[in-house]
Coordinates of C-alpha atoms and ligand atoms in Angstrom, one line a residue:
X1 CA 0.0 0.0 0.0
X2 CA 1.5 3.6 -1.0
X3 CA 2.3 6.0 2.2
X4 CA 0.1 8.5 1.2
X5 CA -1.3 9.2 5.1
X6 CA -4.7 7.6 5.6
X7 CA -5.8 10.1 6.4
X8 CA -5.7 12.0 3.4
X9 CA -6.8 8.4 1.7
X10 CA -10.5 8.1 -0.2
X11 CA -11.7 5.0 1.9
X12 CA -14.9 3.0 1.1
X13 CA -16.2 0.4 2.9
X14 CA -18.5 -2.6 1.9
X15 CA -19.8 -4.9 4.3
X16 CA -22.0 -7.8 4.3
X17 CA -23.8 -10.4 6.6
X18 CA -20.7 -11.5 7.9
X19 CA -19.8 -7.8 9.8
X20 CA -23.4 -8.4 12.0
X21 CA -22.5 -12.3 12.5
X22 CA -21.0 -11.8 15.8
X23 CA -24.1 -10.1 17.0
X24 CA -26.2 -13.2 16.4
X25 CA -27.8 -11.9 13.3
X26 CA -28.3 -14.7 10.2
X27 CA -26.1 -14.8 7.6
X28 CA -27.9 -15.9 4.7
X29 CA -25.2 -18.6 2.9
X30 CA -23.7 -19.9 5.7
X31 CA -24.6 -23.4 7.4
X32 CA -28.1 -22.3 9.7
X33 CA -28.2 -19.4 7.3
X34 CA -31.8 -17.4 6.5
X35 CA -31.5 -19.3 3.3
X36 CA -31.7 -22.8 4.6
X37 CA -34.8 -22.0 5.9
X38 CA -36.3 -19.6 3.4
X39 CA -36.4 -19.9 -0.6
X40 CA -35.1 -16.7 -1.8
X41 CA -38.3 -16.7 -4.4
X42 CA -40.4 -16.9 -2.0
X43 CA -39.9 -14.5 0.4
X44 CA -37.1 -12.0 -1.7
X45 CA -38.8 -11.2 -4.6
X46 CA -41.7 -8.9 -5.8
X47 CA -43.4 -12.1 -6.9
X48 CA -43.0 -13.6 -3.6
X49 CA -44.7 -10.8 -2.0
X50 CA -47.5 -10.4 -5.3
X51 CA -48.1 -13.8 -4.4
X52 CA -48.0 -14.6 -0.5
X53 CA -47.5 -11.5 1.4
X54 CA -48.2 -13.2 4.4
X55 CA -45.4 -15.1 4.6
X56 CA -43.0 -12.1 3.4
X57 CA -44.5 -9.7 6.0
X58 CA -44.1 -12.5 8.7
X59 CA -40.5 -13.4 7.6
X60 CA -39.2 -9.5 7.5
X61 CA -41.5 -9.0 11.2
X62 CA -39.6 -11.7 12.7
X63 CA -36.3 -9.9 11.1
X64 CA -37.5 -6.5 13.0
X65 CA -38.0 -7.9 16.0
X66 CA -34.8 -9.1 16.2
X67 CA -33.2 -5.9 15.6
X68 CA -34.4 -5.2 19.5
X69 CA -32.2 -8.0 20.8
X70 CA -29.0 -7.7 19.2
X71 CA -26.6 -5.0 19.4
X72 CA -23.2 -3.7 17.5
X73 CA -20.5 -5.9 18.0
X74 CA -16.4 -4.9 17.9
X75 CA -16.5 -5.2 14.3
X76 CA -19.1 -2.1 13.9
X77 CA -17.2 -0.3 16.5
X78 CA -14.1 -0.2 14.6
X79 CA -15.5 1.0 11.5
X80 CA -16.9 3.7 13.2
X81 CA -13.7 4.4 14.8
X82 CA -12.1 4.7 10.8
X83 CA -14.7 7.1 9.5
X84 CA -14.1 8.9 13.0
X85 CA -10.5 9.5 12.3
X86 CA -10.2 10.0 8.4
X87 CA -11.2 12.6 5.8
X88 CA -12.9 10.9 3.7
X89 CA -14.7 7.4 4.3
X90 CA -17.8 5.9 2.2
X91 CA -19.7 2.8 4.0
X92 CA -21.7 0.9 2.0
X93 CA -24.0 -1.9 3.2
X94 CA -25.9 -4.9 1.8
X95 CA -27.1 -5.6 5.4
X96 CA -30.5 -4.2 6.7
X97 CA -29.9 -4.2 9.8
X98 CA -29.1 -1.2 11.7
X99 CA -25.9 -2.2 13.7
X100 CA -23.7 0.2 11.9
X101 CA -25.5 2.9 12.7
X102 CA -26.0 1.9 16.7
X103 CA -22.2 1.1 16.6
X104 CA -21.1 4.7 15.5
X105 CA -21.2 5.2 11.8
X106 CA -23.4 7.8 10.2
X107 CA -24.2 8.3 6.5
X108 CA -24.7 4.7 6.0
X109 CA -25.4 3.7 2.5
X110 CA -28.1 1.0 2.8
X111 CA -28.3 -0.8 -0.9
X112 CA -30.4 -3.4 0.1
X113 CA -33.0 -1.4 2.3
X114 CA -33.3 -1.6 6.2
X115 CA -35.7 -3.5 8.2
X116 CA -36.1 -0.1 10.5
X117 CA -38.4 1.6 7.4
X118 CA -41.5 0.4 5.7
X119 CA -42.7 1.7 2.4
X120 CA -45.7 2.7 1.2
X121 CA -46.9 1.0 -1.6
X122 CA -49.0 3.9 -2.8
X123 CA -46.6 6.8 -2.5
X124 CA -43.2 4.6 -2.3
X125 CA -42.4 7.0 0.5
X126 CA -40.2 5.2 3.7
X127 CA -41.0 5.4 7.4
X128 CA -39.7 4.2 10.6
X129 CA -42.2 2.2 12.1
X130 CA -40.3 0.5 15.0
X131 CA -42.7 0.8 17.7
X132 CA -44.3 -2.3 19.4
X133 CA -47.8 -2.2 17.6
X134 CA -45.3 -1.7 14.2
X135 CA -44.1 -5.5 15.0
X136 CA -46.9 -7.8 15.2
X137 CA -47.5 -10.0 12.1
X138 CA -51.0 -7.7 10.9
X139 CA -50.3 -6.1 8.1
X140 CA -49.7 -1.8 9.0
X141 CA -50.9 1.0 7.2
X142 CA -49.1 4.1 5.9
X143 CA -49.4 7.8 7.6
X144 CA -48.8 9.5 4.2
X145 CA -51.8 9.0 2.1
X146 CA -55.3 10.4 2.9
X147 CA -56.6 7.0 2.2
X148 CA -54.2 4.6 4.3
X149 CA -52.3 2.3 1.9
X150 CA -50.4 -0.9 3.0
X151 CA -47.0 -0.6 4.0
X152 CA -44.0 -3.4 2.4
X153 CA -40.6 -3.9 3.7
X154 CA -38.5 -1.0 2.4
X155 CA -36.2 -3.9 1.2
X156 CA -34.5 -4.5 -2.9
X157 CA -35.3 -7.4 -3.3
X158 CA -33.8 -9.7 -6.1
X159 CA -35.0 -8.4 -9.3
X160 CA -35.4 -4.7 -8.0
X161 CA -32.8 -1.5 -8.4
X162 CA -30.1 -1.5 -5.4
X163 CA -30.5 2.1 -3.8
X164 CA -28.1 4.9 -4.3
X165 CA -26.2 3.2 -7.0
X166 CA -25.1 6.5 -8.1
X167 CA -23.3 7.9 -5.1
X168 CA -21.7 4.4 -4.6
X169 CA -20.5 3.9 -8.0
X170 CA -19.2 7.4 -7.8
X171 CA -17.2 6.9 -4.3
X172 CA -15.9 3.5 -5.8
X173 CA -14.7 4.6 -8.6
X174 CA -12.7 7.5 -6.6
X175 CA -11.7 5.7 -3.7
X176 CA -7.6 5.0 -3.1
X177 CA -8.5 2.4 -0.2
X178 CA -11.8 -0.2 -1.0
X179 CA -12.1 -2.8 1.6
X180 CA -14.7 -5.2 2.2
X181 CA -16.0 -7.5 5.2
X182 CA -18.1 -10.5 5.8
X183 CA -19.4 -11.1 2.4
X184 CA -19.4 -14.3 -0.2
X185 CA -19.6 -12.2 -3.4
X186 CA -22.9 -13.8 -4.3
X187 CA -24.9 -11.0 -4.7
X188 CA -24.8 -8.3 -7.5
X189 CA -24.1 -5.6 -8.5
X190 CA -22.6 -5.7 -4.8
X191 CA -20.1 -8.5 -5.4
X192 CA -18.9 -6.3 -8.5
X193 CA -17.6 -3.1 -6.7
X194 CA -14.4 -4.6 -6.0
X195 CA -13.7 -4.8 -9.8
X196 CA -14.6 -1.2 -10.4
X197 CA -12.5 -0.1 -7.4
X198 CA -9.4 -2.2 -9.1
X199 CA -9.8 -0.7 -12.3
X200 CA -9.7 2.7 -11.1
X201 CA -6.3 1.8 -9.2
X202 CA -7.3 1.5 -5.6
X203 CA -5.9 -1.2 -2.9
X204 CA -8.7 -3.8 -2.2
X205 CA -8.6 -5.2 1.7
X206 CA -10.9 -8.2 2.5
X207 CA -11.8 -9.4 5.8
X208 CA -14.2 -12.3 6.2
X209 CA -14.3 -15.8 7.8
X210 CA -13.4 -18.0 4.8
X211 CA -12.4 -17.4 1.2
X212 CA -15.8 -15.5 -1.0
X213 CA -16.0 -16.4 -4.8
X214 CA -15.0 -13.2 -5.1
X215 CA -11.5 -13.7 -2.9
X216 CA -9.1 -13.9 -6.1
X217 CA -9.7 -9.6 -7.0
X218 CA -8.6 -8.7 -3.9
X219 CA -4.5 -8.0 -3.0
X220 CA -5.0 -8.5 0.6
X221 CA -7.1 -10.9 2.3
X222 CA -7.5 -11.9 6.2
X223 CA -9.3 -14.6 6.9
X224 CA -11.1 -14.2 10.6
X225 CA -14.0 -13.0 12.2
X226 CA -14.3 -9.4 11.3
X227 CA -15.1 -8.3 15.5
X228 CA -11.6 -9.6 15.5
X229 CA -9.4 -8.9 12.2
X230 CA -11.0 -5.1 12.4
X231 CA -9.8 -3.6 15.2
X232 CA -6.3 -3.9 14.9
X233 CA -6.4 -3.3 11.1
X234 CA -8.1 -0.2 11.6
X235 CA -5.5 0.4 14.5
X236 CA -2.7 0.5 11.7
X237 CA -4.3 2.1 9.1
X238 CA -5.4 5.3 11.5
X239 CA -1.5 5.1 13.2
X240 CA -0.5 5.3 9.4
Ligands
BV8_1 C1 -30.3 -5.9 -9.6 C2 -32.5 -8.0 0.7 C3 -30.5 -4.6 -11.6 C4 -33.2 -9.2 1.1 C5 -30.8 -8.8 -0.8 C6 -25.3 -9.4 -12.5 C7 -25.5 -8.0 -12.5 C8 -26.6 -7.5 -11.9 C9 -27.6 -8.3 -11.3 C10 -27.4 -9.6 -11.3 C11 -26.3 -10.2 -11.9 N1 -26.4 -11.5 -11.7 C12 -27.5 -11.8 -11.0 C13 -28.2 -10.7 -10.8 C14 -29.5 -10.7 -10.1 C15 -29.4 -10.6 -8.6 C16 -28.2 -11.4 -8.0 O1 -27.2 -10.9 -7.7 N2 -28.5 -12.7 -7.9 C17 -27.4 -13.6 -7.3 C18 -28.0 -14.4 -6.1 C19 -27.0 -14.5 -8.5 N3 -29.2 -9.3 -8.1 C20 -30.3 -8.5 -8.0 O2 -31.4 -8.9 -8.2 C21 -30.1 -7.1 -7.5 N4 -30.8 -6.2 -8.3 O3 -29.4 -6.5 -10.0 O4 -31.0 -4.9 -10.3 C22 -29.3 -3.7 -11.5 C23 -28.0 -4.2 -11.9 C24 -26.9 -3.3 -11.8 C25 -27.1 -2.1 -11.3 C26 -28.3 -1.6 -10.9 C27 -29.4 -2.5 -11.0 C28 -30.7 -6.9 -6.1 C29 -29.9 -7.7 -5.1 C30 -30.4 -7.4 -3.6 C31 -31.2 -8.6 -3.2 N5 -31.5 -8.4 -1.8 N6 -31.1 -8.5 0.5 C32 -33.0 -9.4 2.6 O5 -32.0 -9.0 3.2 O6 -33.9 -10.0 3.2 S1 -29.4 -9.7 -1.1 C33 -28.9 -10.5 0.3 O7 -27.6 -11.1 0.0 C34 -28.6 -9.7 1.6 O8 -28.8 -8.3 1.4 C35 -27.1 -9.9 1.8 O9 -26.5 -8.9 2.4 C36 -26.7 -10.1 0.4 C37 -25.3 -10.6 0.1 O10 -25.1 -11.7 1.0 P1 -23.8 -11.5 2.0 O11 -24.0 -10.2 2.7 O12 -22.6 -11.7 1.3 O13 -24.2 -12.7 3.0 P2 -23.8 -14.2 2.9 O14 -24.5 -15.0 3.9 O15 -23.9 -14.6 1.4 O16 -22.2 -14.3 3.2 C38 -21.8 -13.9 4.5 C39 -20.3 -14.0 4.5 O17 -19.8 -13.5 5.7 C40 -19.7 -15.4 4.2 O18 -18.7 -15.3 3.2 C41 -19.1 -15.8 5.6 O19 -18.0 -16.6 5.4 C42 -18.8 -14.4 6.2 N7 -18.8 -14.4 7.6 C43 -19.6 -15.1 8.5 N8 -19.4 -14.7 9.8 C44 -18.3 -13.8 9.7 C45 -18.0 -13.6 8.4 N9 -17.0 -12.8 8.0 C46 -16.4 -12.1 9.0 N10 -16.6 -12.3 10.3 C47 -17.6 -13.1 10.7 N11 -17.9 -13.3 12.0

């Protein structure tokens, strides 16, 4: 890595199911993972949810209720201890969850969505709806239209536009430092990021438990639980 200060450095983040692991929240590909349990098509997709939104309103409930139990592990910390001490730092999620954000971070790009917002399905406009009558498994209404509409997971799901693709292709495509944690390059355009950030001449850092699809585009890989590879990486990248 060059010895421009890191301070100085253009630093984007990506982080996947693996980063909230250690706070007891599913992965999705790993062994007990949300996708043993669940076919993607029938609880991911428009269709799914066109055709049984029952069972996707009770599957993303259960998924919001859970976000009362868990909390930000060392892995969240320390990221929010790097955007704390550098110029310039982009972090970009696939999770829903809102750990980064309870663990420090602010200006979280959320591609995938977050459980913490519903939609309406009328206007397409996003609330937080977090209180206890917001988790039961009855379907909610909206506050935005006159005439109440229902409410969806304010989740992509496969088949539908990732959010703010423009302002993260944009800091990718500038960044000097891109680093990922605790994903297995499944999903796109996600798993493609690292690409664009190598073609545009940055250094790619992984950190995840075991070697992703994606492992072979990265020049540095550790191979660990992210609440314990991230500290002391962020440690030496701040002291540099
Ligand atoms: C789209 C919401 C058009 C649901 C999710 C090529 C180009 C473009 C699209 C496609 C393409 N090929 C295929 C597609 C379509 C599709 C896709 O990617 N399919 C795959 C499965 C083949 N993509 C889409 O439909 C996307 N939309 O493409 O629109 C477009 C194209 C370009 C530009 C603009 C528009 C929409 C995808 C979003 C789908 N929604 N989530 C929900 O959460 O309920 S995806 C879902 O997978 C989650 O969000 C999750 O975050 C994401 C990725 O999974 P990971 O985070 O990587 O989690 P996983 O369990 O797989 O891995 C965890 C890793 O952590 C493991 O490696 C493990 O070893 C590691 N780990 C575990 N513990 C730890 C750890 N690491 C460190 N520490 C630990 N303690």
């Amino acid at each position: 890595m060059d010895k421009t200060s890191v301070s100085q450095k253009r630093i984007v983040v990506l982080t996947g199911a693996g980063v909230s692991a250690e706070s007891g929240v599913r992965t999705f590909r790993d062994n007990n993972g949300l996708w043993e349990d669940h076919a993607v098509e029938d609880v991911a997709t428009p269709g799914a949810w066109r055709k049984n939104a029952g069972l996707v309103w009770r599957f993303y409930q259960a998924r919001r209720r859970q976000l009362l139990e868990v909390k930000p592990n060392d892995a969240h910390i320390a990221l929010a201890r790097l955007q704390a001490n550098v110029e310039h730092f982009t972090l970009i999620t696939q999770n829903v969850d809102d750990l980064h954000e309870r663990g420090g971070c602010t200006e979280v790009h959320h591609m995938h969505g977050q459980l913490r917002t519903l939609r309406c399905e009328a206007s397409g406009q996003s609330e937080v709806r977090m209180d206890g009558l917001d988790l039961t498994d009855e379907f909610l209404t909206c506050t935005c239209c006159e005439q109440p509409s229902r409410l969806r997971p304010d989740i992509v799901w496969f088949g539908e536009m990732p959010m703010k693709m423009a302002e993260i292709y944009d800091a990718v495509e500038a960044c000097d430092l891109f680093i990922v944690v605790g994903s297995s390059g499944h999903v796109y355009p996600a798993a493609n990021l690292v690409h664009i950030a190598n073609q545009n001449g940055a250094n790619t850092v992984l950190v995840n438990l075991e070697h992703p699809i994606n492992s072979e585009a990265f020049e540095e890989v550790h191979i660990g639980k992210a609440g314990e590879v991230l500290p002391s990486l962020v440690e030496k990248l701040i002291a540099k």
